[in-house]
mmCIF file of C-alpha atoms in Angstrom:
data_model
loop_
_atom_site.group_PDB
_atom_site.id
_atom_site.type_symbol
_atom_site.label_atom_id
_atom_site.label_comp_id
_atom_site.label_asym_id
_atom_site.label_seq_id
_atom_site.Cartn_x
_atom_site.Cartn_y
_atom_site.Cartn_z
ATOM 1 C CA UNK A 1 16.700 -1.432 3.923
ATOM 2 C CA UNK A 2 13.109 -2.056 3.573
ATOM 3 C CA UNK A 3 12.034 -3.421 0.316
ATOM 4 C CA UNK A 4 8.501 -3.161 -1.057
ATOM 5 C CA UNK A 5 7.279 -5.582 -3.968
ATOM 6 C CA UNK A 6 4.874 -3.710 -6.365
ATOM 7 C CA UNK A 7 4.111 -5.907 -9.275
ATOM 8 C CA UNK A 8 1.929 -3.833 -11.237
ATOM 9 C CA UNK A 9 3.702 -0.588 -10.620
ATOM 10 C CA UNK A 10 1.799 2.506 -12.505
ATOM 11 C CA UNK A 11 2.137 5.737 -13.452
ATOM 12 C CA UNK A 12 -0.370 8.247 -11.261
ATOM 13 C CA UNK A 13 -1.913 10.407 -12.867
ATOM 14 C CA UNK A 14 -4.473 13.452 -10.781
ATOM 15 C CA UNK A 15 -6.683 15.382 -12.565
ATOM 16 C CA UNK A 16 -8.380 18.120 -10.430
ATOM 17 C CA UNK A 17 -11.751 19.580 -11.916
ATOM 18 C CA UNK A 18 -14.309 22.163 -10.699
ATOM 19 C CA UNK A 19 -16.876 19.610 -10.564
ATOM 20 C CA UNK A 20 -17.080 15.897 -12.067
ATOM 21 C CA UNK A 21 -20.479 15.520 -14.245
ATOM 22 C CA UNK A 22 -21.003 12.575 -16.298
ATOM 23 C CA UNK A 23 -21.706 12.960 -20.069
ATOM 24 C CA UNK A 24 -19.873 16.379 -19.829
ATOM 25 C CA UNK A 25 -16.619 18.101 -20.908
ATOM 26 C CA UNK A 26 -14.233 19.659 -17.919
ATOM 27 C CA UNK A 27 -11.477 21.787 -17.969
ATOM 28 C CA UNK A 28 -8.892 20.512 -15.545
ATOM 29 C CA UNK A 29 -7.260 23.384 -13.002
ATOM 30 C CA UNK A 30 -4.112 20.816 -11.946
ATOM 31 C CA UNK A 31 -2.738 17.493 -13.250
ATOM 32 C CA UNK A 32 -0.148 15.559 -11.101
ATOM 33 C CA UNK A 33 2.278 12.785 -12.166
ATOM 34 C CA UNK A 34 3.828 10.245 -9.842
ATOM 35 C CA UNK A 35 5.580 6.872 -9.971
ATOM 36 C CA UNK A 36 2.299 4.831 -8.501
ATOM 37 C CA UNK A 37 1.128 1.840 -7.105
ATOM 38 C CA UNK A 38 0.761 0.651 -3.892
ATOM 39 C CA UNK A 39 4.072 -0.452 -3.200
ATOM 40 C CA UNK A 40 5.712 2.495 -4.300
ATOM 41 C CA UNK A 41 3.983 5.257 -2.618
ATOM 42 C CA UNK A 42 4.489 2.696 0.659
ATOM 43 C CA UNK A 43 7.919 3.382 -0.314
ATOM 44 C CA UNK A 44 7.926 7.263 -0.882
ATOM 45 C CA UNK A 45 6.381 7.652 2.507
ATOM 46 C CA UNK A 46 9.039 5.753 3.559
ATOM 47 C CA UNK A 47 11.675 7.449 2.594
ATOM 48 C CA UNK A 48 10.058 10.673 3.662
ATOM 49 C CA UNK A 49 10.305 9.116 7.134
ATOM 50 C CA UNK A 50 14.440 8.781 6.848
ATOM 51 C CA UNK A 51 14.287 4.942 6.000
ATOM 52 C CA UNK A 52 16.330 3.958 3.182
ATOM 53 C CA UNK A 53 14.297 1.779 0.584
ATOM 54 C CA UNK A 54 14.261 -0.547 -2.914
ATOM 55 C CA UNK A 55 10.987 -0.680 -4.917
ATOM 56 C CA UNK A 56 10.899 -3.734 -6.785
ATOM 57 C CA UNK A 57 8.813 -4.982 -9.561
ATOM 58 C CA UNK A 58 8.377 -4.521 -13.387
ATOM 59 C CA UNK A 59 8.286 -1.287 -15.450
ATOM 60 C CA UNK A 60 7.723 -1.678 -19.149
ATOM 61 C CA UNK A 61 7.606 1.160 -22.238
ATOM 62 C CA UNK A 62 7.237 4.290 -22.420
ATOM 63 C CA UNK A 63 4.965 4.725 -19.137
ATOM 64 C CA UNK A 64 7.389 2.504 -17.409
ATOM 65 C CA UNK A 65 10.726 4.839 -18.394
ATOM 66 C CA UNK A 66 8.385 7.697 -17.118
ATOM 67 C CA UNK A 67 8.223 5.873 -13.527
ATOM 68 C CA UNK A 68 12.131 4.999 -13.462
ATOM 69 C CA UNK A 69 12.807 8.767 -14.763
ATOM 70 C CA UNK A 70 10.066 9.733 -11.676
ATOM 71 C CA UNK A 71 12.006 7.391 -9.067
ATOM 72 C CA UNK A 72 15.161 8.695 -9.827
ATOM 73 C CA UNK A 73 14.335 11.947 -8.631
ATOM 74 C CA UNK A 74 12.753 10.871 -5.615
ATOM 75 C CA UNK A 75 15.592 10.648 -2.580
ATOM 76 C CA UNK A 76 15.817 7.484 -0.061
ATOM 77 C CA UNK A 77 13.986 5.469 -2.948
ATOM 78 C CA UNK A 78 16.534 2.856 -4.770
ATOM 79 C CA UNK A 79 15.203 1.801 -7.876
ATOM 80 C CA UNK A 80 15.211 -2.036 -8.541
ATOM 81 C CA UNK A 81 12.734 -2.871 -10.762
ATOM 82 C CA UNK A 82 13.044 -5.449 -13.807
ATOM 83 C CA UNK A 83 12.456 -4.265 -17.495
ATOM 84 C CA UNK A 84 9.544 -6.141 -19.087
ATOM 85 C CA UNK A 85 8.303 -6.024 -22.857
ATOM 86 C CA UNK A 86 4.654 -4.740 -22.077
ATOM 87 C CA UNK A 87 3.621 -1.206 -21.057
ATOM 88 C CA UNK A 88 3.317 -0.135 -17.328
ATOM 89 C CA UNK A 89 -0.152 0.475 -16.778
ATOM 90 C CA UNK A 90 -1.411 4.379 -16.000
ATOM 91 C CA UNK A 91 -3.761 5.097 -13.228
ATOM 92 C CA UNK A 92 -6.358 7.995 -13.418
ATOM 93 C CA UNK A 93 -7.251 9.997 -10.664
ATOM 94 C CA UNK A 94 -10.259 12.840 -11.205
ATOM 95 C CA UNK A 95 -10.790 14.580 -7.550
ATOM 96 C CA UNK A 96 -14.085 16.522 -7.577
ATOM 97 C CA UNK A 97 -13.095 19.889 -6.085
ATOM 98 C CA UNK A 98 -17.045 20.502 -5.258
ATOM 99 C CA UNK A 99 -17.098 17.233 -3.112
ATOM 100 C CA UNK A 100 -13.622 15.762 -2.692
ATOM 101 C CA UNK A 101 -14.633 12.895 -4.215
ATOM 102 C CA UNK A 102 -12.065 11.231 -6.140
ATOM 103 C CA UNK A 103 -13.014 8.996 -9.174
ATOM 104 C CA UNK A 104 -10.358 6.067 -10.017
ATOM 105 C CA UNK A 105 -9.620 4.579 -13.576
ATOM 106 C CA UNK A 106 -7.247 1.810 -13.560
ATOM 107 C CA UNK A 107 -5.632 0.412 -16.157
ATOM 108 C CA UNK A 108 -4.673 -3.559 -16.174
ATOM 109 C CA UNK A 109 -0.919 -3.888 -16.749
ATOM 110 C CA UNK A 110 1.921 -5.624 -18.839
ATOM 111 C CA UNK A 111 1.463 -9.168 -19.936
ATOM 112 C CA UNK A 112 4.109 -11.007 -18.109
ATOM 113 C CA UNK A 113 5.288 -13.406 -19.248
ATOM 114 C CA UNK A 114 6.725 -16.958 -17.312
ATOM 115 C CA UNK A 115 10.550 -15.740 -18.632
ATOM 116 C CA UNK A 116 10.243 -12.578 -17.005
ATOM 117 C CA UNK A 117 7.915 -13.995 -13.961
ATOM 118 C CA UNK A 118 11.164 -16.418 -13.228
ATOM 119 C CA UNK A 119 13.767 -13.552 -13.466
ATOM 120 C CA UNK A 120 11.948 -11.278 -11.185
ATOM 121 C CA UNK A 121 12.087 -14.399 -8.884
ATOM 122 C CA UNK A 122 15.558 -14.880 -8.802
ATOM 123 C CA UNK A 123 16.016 -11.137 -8.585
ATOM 124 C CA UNK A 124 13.881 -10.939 -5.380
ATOM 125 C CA UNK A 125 15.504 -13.916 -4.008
ATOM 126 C CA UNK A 126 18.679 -11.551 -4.351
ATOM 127 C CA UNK A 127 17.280 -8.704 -2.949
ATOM 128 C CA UNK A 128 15.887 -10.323 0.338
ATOM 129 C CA UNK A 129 19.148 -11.008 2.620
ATOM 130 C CA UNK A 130 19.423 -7.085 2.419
ATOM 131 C CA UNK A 131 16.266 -6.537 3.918
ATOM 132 C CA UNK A 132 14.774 -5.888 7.326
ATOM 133 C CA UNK A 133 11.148 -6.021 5.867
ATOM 134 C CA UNK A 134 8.804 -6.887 2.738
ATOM 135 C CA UNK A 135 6.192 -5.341 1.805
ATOM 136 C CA UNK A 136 3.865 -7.435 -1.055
ATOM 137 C CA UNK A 137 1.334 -4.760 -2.514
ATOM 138 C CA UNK A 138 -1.039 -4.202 -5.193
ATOM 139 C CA UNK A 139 -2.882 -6.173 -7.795
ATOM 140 C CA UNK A 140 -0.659 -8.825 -9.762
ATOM 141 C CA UNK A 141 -0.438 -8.248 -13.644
ATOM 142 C CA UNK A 142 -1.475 -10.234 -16.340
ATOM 143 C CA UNK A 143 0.293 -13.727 -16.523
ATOM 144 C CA UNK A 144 1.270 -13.259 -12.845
ATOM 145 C CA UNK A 145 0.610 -16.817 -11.184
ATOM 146 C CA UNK A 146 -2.352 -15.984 -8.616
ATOM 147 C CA UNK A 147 -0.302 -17.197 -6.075
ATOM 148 C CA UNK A 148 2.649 -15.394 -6.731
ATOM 149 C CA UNK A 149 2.409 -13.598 -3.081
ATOM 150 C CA UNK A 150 1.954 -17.085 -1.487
ATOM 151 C CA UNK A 151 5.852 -18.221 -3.170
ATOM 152 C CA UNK A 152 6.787 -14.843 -2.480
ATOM 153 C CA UNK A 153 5.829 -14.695 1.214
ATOM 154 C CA UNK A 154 7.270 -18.378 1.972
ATOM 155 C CA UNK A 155 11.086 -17.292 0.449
ATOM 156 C CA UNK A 156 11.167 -14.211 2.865
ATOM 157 C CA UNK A 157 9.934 -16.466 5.919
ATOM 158 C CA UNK A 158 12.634 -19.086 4.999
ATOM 159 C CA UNK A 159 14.961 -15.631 4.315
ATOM 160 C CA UNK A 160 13.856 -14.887 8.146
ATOM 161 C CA UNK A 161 12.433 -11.409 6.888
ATOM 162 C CA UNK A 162 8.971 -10.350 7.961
ATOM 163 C CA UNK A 163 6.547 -9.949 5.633
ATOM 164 C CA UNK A 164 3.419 -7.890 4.985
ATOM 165 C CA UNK A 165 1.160 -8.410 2.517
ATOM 166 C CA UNK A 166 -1.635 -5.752 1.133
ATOM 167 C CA UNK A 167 -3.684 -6.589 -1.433
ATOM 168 C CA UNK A 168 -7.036 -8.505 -2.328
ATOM 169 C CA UNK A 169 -8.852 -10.792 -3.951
ATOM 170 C CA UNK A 170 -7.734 -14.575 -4.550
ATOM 171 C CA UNK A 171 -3.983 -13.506 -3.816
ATOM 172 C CA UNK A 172 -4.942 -12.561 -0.477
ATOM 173 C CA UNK A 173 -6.706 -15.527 0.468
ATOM 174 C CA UNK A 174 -3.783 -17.615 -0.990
ATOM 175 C CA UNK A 175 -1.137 -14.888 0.439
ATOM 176 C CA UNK A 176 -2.790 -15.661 4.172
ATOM 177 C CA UNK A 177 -2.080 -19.103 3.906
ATOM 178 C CA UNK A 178 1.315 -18.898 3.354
ATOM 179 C CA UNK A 179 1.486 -17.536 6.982
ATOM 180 C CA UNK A 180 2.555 -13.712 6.478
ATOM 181 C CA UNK A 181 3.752 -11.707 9.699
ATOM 182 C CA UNK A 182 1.401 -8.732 9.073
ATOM 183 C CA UNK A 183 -2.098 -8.526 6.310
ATOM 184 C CA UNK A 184 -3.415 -4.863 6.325
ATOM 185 C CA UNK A 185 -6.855 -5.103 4.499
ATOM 186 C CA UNK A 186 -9.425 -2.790 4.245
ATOM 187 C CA UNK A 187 -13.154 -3.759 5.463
ATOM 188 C CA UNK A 188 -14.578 -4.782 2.129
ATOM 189 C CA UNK A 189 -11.314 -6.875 1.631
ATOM 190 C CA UNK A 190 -11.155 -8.466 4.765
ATOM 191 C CA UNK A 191 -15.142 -8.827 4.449
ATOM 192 C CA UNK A 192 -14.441 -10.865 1.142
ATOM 193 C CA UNK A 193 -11.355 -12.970 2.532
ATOM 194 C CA UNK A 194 -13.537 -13.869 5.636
ATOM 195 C CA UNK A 195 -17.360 -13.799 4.718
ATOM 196 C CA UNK A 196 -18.169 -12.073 7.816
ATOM 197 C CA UNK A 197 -19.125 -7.560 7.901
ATOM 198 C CA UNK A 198 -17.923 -7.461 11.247
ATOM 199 C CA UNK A 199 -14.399 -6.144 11.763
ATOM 200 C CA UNK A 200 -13.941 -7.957 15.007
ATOM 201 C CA UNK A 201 -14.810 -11.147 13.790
ATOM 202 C CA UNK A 202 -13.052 -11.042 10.100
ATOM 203 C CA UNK A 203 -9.742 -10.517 11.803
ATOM 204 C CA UNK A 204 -10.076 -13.003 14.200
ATOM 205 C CA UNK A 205 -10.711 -15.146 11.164
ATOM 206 C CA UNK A 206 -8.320 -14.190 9.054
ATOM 207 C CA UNK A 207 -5.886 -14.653 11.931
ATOM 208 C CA UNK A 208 -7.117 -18.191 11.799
ATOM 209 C CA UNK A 209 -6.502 -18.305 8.051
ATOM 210 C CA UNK A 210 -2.661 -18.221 8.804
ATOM 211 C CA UNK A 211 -1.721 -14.330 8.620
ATOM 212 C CA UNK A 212 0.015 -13.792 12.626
ATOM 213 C CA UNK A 213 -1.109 -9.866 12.937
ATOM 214 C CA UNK A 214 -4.364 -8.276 10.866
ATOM 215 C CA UNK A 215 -4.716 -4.808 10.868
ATOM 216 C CA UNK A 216 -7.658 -3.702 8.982
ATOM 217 C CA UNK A 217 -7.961 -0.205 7.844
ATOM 218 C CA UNK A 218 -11.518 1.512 8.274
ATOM 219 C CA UNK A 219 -11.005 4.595 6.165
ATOM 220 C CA UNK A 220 -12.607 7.444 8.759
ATOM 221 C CA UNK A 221 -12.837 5.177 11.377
ATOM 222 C CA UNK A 222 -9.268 4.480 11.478
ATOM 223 C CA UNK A 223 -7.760 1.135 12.314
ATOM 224 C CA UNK A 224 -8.367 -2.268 13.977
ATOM 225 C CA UNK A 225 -5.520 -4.098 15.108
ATOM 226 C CA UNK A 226 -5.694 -8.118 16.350
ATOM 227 C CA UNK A 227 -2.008 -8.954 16.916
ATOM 228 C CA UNK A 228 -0.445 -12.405 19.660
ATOM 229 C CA UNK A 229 0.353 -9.385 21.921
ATOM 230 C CA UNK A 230 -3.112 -8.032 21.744
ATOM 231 C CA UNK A 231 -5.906 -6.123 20.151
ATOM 232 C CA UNK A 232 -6.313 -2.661 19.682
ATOM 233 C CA UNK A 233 -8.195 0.336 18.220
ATOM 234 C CA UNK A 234 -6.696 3.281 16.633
ATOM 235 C CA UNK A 235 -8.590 6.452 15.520
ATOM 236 C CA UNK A 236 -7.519 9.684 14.033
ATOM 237 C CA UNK A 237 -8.680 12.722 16.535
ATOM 238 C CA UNK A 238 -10.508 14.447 13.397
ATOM 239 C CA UNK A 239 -12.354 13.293 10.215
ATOM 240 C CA UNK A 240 -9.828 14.932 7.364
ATOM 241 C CA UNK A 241 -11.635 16.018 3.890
ATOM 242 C CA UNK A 242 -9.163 16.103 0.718
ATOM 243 C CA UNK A 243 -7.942 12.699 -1.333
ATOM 244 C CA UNK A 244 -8.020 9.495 0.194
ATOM 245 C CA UNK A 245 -6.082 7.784 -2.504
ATOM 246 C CA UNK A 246 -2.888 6.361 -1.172
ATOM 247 C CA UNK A 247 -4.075 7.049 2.601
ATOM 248 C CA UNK A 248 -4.147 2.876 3.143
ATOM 249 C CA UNK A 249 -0.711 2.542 1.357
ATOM 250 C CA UNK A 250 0.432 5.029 3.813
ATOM 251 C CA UNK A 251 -0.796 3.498 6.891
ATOM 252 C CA UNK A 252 1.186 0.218 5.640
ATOM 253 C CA UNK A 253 4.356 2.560 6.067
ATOM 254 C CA UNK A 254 3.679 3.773 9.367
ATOM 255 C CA UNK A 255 3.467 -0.050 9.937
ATOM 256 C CA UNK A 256 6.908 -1.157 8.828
ATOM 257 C CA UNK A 257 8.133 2.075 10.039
ATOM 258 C CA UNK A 258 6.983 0.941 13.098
ATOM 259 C CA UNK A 259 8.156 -2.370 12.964
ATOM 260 C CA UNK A 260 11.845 -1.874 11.862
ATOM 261 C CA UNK A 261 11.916 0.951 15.162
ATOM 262 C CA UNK A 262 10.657 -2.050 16.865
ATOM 263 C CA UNK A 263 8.051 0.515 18.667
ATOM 264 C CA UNK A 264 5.139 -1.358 20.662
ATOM 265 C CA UNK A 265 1.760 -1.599 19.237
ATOM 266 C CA UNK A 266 0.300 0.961 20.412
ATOM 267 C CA UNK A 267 3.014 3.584 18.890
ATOM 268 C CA UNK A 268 2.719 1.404 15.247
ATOM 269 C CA UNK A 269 -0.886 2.100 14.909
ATOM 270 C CA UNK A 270 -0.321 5.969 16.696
ATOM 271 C CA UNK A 271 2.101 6.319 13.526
ATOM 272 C CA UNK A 272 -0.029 4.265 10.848
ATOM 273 C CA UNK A 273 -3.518 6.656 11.603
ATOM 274 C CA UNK A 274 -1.640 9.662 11.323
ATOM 275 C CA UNK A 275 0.040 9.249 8.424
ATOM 276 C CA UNK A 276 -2.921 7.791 7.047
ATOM 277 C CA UNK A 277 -4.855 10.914 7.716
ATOM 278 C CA UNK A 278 -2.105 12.942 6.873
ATOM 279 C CA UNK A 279 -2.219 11.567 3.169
ATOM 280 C CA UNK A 280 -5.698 13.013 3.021
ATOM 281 C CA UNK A 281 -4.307 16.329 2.741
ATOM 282 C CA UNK A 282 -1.802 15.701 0.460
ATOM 283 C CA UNK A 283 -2.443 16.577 -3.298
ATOM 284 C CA UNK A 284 -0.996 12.786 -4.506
ATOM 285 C CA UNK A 285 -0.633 9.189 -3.064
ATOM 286 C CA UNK A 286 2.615 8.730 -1.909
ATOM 287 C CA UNK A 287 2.963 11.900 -0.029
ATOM 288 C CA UNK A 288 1.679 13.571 3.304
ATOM 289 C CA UNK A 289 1.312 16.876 4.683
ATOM 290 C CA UNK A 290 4.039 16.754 7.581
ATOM 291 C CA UNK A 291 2.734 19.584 9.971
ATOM 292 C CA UNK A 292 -0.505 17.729 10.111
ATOM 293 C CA UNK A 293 1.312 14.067 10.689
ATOM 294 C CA UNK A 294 2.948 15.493 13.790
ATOM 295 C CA UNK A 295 -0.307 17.056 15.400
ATOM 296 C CA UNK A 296 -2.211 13.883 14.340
ATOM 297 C CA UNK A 297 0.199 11.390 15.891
ATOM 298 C CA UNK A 298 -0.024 13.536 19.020
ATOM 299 C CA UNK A 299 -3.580 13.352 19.346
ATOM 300 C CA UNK A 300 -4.545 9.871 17.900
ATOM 301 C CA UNK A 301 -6.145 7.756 19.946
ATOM 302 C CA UNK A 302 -5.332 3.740 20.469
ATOM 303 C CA UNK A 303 -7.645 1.794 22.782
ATOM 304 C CA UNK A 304 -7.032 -1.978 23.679
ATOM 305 C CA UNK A 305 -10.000 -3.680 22.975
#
C-alpha cells in the first residue's frame, strides 16, 4: 500500500469557458468535480496504475462529505481521512479554451485545531507499518504546525518507510532537513528553497540541505534528476497543449510507482515525464489520457548528465 498525506485536501472544481476576459461575464461550456489536492490526485493516478492506495488527511463539512462521497467511487483509492470541524477548502479551475491557459483560485482550508492536529498524528503513526511509501503533499492548513512535514517525515524514517515530500514554502525548507528520501519541487520552488535560478545548482543544494534524491520538475522541459546513484535528464518527446494542473502531482506518482517496482532511474523518470505529459491532456488533475502515456513513455528521453 502506498499512502499519500494530503493535509489540505480540496474539492476541484474546472470551469471551461470560450475565452477568460477580466471584468466580464462567461458562460461556462463544462464544469468538472473531483476529490483534489495534491496528494490525492498522486493517489488517483496511482491507482489508475494497479497500485492499491490510502489518502490520508482531513475533510471537514459539506465540501469535505462531497470529497469522501467522490473517493468512494473512485477504485484502488482507500479512504482514510480524519473528520475535522472546519470546511474543506474548494479549488477553482477556469481553463481558457482560446489559449489553454488555466487560471487557479484557491481557497485556504479548515482551521485545525491542536486536538485534531494530535489525532491525525496518532492516526498516521497507525497507518505507516502498512506502507511501502509516503507521500507528504500540498500546502498545510490553518493551525497546522509549519513543521508538521519535518515530524511527519522523521516517524516514517524511524517506521523505515521512504518518504517523499512535495510541497513549498517554509515546510519545505524545514521538510528537507528532516532528511526525506525523495523532494520533487518545481523550479520556482526549488529556486526559493535554494536561492540559486539554476536547476543544476539548486539541487545540488538542496541535496546538501538533507533531502537524499531531488527531482525538480521543469514543466515543458521535463525533469532534472540528482540522485547517490547519479544525475539525469528526462524530457517528454513533444511539448503537449491542454491543462497542466495536476501534471507535477502526477509525475510524483510515476515516482513512487517507480520506486515500489524498484525500476532503475532511468525507467522512474521514463514513467514520471510521461505521465506528467499525459495529464496535460486530461480534462482534470488526477487523471491521464492512457493511449498517450504509453506512446510518451516509449519515446521519452533520459540523458545522464
Amino acid at each position: 500500500m502506498i499512502l499519500t498525506v494530503t493535509l489540505n485536501t480540496a474539492l476541484d472544481i474546472t470551469y471551461r469557458v470560450g475565452a477568460l476576459r477580466p471584468h466580464a461575464s462567461h458562460r461556462v461550456s463544462e464544469v468538472t468535480e473531483r476529490p483534489g489536492g495534491k496528494g490525492v490526485n498522486v493517489a488517483r493516478v496511482l491507482a489508475a496504475l494497479g497500485h492499491e492506495t490510502t489518502v490520508t488527511g482531513f475533510a471537514g463539512g459539506a465540501t469535505g462529505r462531497t470529497v469522501r462521497e467522490r473517493l468512494a467511487d473512485t477504485p484502488g483509492v482507500r479512504d482514510a481521512l480524519l473528520p475535522v470541524t472546519g470546511p474543506t477548502r474548494r479549488t477553482i479551475a477556469v481553463v481558457d479554451q482560446l489559449t489553454g491557459d488555466t487560471t487557479q483560485l484557491n481557497e485556504p482550508g479548515p482551521q485545525i485545531s491542536p486536538a485534531e492536529w494530535g489525532a491525525f498524528l496518532d492516526h498516521y503513526e497507525e497507518l505507516l507499518p502498512g506502507a511501502s511509501a509516503v507521500a507528504l503533499c500540498g500546502s498545510l492548513p490553518p493551525g497546522v504546525p509549519v513543521g508538521a512535514y519535518a515530524g511527519l517525515i522523521k516517524s516514517a524514517r524511524s517506521a523505515g518507510v521512504p518518504v517523499l515530500l512535495d510541497t513549498s514554502g517554509e515546510p519545505l525548507r524545514r521538510g528537507v532537513a528532516a532528511r526525506p528520501d525523495l523532494v520533487k519541487p518545481n523550479a520556482a520552488e526549488l529556486a526559493e528553497l535554494t536561492g540559486s535560478h539554476d536547476p543544476s545548482r539548486a539541487t545540488q543544494d538542496a541535496r546538501r540541505r538533507g533531502a537524499r534524491t531531488v527531482v525538480a520538475s521543469l514543466g515543458p522541459q521535463g525533469l532534472l534528476a540528482r540522485a547517490p546513484e547519479g544525475h539525469w535528464r528526462a524530457t517528454p518527446p513533444t511539448r503537449e497543449h491542454g491543462n497542466p494542473t495536476g501534471a507535477g502531482d502526477s509525475a510524483v506518482a510515476g515516482l513512487l510507482s517507480g520506486l515500489v517496482d524498484q525500476l532503475p532511474w532511468p525507467d522512474r523518470l521514463s514513467r514520471a515525464v510521461a505521465l506528467s505529459a499525459a495529464t496535460v491532456l486530461a480534462p482534470a488533475a488526477g487523471e491521464f489520457d492512457r493511449s498517450a502515456y504509453e506512446k510518451l513513455l516509449a519515446r521519452a528521453s533520459v540523458t545522464e548528465v
